mmCIF file of C-alpha atoms in Angstrom:
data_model
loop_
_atom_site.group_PDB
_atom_site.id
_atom_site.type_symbol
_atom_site.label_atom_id
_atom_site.label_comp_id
_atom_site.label_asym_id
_atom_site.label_seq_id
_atom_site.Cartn_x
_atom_site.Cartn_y
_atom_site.Cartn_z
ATOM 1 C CA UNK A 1 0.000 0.000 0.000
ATOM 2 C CA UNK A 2 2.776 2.344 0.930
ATOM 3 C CA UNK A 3 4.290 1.820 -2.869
ATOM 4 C CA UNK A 4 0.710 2.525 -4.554
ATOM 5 C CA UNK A 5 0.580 5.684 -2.392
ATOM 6 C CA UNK A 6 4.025 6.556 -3.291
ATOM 7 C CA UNK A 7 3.596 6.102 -7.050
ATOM 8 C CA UNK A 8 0.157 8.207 -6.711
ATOM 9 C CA UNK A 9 2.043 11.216 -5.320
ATOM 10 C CA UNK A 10 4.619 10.917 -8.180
ATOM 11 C CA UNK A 11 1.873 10.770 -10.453
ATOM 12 C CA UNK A 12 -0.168 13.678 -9.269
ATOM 13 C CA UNK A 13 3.237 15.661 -8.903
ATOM 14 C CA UNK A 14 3.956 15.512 -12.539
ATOM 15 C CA UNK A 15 0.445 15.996 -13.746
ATOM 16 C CA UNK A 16 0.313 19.323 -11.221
ATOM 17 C CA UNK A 17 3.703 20.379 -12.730
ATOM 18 C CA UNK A 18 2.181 19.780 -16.396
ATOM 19 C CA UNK A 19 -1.020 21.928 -16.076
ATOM 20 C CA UNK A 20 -3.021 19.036 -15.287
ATOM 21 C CA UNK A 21 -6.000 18.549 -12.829
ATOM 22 C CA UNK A 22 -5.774 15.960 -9.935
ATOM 23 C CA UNK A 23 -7.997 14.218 -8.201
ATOM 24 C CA UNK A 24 -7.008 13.451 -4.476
ATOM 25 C CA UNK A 25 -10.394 11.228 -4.037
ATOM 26 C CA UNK A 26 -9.332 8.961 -6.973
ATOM 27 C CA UNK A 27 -9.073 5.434 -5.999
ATOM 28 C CA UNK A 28 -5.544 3.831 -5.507
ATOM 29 C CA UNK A 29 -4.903 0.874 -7.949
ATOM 30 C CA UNK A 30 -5.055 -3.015 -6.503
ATOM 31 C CA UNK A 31 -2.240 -3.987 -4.753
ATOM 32 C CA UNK A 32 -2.103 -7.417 -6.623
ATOM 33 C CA UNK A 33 -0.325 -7.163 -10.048
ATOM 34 C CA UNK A 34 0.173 -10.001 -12.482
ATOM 35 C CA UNK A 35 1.657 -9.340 -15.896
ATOM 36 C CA UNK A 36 1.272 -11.026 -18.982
ATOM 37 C CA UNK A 37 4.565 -12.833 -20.365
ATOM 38 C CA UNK A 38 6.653 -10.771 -23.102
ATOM 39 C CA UNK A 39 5.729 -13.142 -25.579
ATOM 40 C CA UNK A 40 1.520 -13.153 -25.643
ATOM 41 C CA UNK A 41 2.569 -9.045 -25.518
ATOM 42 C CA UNK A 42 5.026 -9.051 -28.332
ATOM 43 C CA UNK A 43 2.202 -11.076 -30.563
ATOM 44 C CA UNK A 44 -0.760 -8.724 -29.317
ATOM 45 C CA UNK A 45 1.966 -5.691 -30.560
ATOM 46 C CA UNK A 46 2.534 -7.380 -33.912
ATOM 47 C CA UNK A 47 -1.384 -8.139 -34.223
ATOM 48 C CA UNK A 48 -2.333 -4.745 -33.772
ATOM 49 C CA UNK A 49 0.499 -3.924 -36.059
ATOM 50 C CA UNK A 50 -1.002 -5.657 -38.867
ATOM 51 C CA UNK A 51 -4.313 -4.334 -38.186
ATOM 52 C CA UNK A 52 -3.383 -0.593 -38.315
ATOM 53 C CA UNK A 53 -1.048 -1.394 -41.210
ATOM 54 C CA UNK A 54 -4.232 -3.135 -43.204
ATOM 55 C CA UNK A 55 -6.125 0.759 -42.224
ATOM 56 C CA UNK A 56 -3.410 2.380 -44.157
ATOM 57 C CA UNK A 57 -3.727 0.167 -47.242
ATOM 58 C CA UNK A 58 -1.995 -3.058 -46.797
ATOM 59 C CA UNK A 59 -3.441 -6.018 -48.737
ATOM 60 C CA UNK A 60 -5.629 -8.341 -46.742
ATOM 61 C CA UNK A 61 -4.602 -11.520 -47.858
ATOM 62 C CA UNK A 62 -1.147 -10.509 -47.295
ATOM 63 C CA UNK A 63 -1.659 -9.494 -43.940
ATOM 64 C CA UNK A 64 -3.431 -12.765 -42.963
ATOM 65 C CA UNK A 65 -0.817 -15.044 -44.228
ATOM 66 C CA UNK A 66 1.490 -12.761 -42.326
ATOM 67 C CA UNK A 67 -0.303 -13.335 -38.943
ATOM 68 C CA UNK A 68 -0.666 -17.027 -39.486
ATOM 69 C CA UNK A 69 3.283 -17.271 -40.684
ATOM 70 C CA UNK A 70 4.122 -15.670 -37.587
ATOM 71 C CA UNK A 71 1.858 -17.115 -35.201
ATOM 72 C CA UNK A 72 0.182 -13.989 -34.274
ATOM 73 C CA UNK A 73 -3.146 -14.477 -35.817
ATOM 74 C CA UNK A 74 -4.829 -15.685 -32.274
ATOM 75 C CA UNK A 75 -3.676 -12.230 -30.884
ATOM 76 C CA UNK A 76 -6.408 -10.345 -32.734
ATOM 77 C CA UNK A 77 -9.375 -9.252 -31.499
ATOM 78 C CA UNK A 78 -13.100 -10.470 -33.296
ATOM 79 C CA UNK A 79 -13.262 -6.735 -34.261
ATOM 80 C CA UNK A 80 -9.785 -6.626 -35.843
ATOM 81 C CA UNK A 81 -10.185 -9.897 -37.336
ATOM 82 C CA UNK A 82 -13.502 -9.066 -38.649
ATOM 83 C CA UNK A 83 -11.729 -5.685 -40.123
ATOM 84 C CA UNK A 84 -8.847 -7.360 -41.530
ATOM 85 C CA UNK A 85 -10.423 -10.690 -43.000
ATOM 86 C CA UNK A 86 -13.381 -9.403 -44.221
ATOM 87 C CA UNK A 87 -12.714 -5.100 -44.386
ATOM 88 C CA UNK A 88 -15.336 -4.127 -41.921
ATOM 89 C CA UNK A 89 -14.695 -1.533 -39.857
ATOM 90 C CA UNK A 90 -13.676 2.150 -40.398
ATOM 91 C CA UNK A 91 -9.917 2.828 -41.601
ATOM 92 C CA UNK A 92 -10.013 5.481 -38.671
ATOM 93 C CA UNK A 93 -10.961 3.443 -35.688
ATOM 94 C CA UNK A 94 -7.500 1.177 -36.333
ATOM 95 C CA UNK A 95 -5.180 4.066 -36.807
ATOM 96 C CA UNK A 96 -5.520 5.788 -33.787
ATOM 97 C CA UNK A 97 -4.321 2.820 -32.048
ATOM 98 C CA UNK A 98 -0.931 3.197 -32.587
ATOM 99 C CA UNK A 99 -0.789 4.510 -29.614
ATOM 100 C CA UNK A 100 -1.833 1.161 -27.583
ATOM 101 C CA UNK A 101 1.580 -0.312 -29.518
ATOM 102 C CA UNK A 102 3.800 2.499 -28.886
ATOM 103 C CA UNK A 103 2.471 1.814 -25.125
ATOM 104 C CA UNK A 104 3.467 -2.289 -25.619
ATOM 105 C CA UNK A 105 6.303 -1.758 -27.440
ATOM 106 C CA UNK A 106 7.703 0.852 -24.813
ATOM 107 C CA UNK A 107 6.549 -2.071 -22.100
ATOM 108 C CA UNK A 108 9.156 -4.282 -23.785
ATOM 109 C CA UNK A 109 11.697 -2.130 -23.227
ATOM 110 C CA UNK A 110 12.145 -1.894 -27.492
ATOM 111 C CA UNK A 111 12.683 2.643 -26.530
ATOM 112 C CA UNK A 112 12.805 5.238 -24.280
ATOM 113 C CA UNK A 113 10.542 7.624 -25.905
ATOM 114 C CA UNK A 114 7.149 7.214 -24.000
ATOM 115 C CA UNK A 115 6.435 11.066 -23.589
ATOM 116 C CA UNK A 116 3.626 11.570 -21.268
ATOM 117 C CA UNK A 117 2.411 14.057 -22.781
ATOM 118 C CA UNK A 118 3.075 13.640 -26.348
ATOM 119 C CA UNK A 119 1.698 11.557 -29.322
ATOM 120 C CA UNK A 120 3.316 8.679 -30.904
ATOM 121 C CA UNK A 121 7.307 8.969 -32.230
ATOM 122 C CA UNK A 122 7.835 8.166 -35.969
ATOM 123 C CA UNK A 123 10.271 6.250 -34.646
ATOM 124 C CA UNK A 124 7.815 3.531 -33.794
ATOM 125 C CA UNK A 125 8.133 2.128 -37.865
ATOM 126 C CA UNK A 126 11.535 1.234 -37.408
ATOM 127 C CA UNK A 127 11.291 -0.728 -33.969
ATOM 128 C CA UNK A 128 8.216 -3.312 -35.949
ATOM 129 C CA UNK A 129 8.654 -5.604 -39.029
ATOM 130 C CA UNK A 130 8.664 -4.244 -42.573
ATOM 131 C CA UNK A 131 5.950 -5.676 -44.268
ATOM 132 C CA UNK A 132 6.797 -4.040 -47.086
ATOM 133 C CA UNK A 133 10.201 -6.209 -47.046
ATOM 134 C CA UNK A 134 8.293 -9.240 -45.531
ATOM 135 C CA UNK A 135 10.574 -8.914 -42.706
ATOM 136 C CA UNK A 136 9.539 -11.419 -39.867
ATOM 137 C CA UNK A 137 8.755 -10.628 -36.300
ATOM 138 C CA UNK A 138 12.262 -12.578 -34.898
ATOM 139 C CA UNK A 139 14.230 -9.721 -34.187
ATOM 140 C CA UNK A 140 11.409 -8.289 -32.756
ATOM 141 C CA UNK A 141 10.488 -10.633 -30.236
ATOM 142 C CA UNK A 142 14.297 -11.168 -29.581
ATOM 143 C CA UNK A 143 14.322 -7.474 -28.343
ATOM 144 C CA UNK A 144 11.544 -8.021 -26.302
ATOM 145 C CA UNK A 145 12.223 -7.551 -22.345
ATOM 146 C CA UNK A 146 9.479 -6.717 -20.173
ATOM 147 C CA UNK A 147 10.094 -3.883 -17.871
ATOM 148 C CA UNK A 148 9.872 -4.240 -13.861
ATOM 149 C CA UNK A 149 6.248 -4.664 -12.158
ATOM 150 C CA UNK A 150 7.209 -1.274 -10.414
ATOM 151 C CA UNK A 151 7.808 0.493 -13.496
ATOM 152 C CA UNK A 152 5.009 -0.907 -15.578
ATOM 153 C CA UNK A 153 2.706 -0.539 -12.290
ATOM 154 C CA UNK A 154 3.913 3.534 -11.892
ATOM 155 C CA UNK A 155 3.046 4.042 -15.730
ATOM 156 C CA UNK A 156 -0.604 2.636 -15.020
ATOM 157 C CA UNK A 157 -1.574 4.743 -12.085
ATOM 158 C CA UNK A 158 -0.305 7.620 -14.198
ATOM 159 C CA UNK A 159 -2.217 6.951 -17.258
ATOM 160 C CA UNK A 160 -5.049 6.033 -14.748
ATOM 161 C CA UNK A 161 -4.927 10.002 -13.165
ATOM 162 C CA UNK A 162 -3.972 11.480 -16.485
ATOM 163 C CA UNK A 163 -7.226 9.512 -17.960
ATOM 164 C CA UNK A 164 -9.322 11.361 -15.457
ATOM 165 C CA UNK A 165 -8.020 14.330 -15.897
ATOM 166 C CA UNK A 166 -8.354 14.846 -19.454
ATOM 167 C CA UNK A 167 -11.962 13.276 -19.393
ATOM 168 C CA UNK A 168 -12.753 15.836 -16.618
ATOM 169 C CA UNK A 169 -11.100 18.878 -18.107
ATOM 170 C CA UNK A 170 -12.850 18.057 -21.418
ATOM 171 C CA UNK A 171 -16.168 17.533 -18.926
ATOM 172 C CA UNK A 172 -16.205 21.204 -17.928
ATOM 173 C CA UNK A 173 -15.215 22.629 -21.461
ATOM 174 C CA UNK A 174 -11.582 23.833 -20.880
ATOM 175 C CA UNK A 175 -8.691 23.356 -22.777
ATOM 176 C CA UNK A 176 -6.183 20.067 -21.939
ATOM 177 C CA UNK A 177 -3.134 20.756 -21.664
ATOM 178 C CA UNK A 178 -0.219 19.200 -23.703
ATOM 179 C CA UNK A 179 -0.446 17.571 -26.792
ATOM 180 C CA UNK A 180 -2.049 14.225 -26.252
ATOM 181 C CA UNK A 181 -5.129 14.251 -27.188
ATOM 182 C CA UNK A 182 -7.979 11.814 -24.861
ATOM 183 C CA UNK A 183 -7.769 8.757 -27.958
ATOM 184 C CA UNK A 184 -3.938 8.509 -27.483
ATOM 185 C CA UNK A 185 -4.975 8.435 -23.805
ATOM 186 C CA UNK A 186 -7.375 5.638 -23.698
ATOM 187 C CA UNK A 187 -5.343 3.734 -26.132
ATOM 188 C CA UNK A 188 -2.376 3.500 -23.796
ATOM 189 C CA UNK A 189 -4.119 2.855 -20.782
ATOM 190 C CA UNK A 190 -6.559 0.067 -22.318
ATOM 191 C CA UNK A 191 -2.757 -1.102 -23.171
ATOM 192 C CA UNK A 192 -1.376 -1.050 -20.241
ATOM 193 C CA UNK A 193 -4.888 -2.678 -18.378
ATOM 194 C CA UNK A 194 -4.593 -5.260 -20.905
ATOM 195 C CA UNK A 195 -1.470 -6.809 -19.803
ATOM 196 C CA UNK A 196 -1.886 -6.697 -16.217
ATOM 197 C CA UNK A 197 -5.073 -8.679 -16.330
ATOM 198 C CA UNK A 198 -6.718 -11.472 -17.822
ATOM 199 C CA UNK A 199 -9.240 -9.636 -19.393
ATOM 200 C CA UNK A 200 -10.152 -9.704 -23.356
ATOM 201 C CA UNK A 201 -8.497 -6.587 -25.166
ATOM 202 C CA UNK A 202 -12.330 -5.422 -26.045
ATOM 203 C CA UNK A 203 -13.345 -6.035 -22.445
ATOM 204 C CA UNK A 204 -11.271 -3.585 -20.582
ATOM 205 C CA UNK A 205 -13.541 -0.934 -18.576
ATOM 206 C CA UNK A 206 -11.740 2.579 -18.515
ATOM 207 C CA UNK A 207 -13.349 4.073 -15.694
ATOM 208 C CA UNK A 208 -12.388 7.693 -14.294
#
């Protein structure tokens, strides 16, 4: 308990020193913790990867013999299954979560460049496969290292406060600070949920 009120005060130090509301009533997080290995995370990453990749264009059938080549095909949702198998879906709705990967990908240590407060890097291309080049998902997955359960535990009580903040600062018609917009938000944090719990990917409440 001590550590969860420890990590709360570091996140609503840095949100305060952003511009940010806080919420001193807002629960603490569980104290019980249990990750999901690096490898069902590095195949969710690489699912979602092909998922946003078929938004921006790339060929379905390609993209499914992809998945099943690299044994990532079980990793996607029905909806992104649905969307790349059989196109439905809007193009928009998979974009935006780019964001959830740069969230896993920064969970398996693959960079350093998780700004808080900032959208995705263009970086993020050159740390997945090329599908373009076929490239496979070994060197990927070889990267892989999941970070500490204190480190990965501090980033989810401060997308958890941020989360609230933005929805309530967006709730009472001001302006939110910084330049992450409430999608980029959500997308982490439904991340981040996702792979301390046993919970479906479509299943995960974001509650404020």
């Amino acid at each position: 308990m001590t550590f969860l009120k420890n990590i709360r005060q570091e996140s609503q130090a840095l949100l305060l020193n952003a511009g940010y509301l806080v919420n001193p009533e807002l629960p603490l997080l569980e104290g019980a913790v249990k990750f999901r290995s690096e490898k069902v995370i590095a195949d969710r990453a690489l699912a979602l990867h092909l998922s946003i990749a078929k938004a921006y264009g790339y060929p379905i059938n390609l993209a499914i013999a992809w998945l099943k080549r690299e044994g990532c095909i079980d990793y996607l949702t029905p909806q992104e299954k649905e969307f790349i198998e059989q196109g439905k879906g809007e193009n928009a709705d998979f974009k935006v979560k780019v964001e959830a990967v740069w969230l896993l990908t920064w969970a398996l240590s693959l960079h350093e460049n998780l700004n808080p407060f900032g959208v995705c890097d263009n970086s993020l291309i050159t740390l997945l496969p090329d599908l373009n080049k076929d490239e496979t998902s070994q060197k990927f997955k070889n990267n892989a290292v999941l970070r500490s359960c204190d480190t990965l535990v501090s980033m989810l009580d401060f997308l958890y406060c941020l989360h609230w903040s933005v929805i309530e600062v967006m709730r009472v018609g001001e302006e939110v600070p910084g330049d992450l917009p409430v999608y980029a938000v959500a997308e982490r944090r439904r991340a981040l949920e996702w792979c301390c719990s046993e919970e479906p990917w479509e299943e995960i409440t974001l509650d404020t």
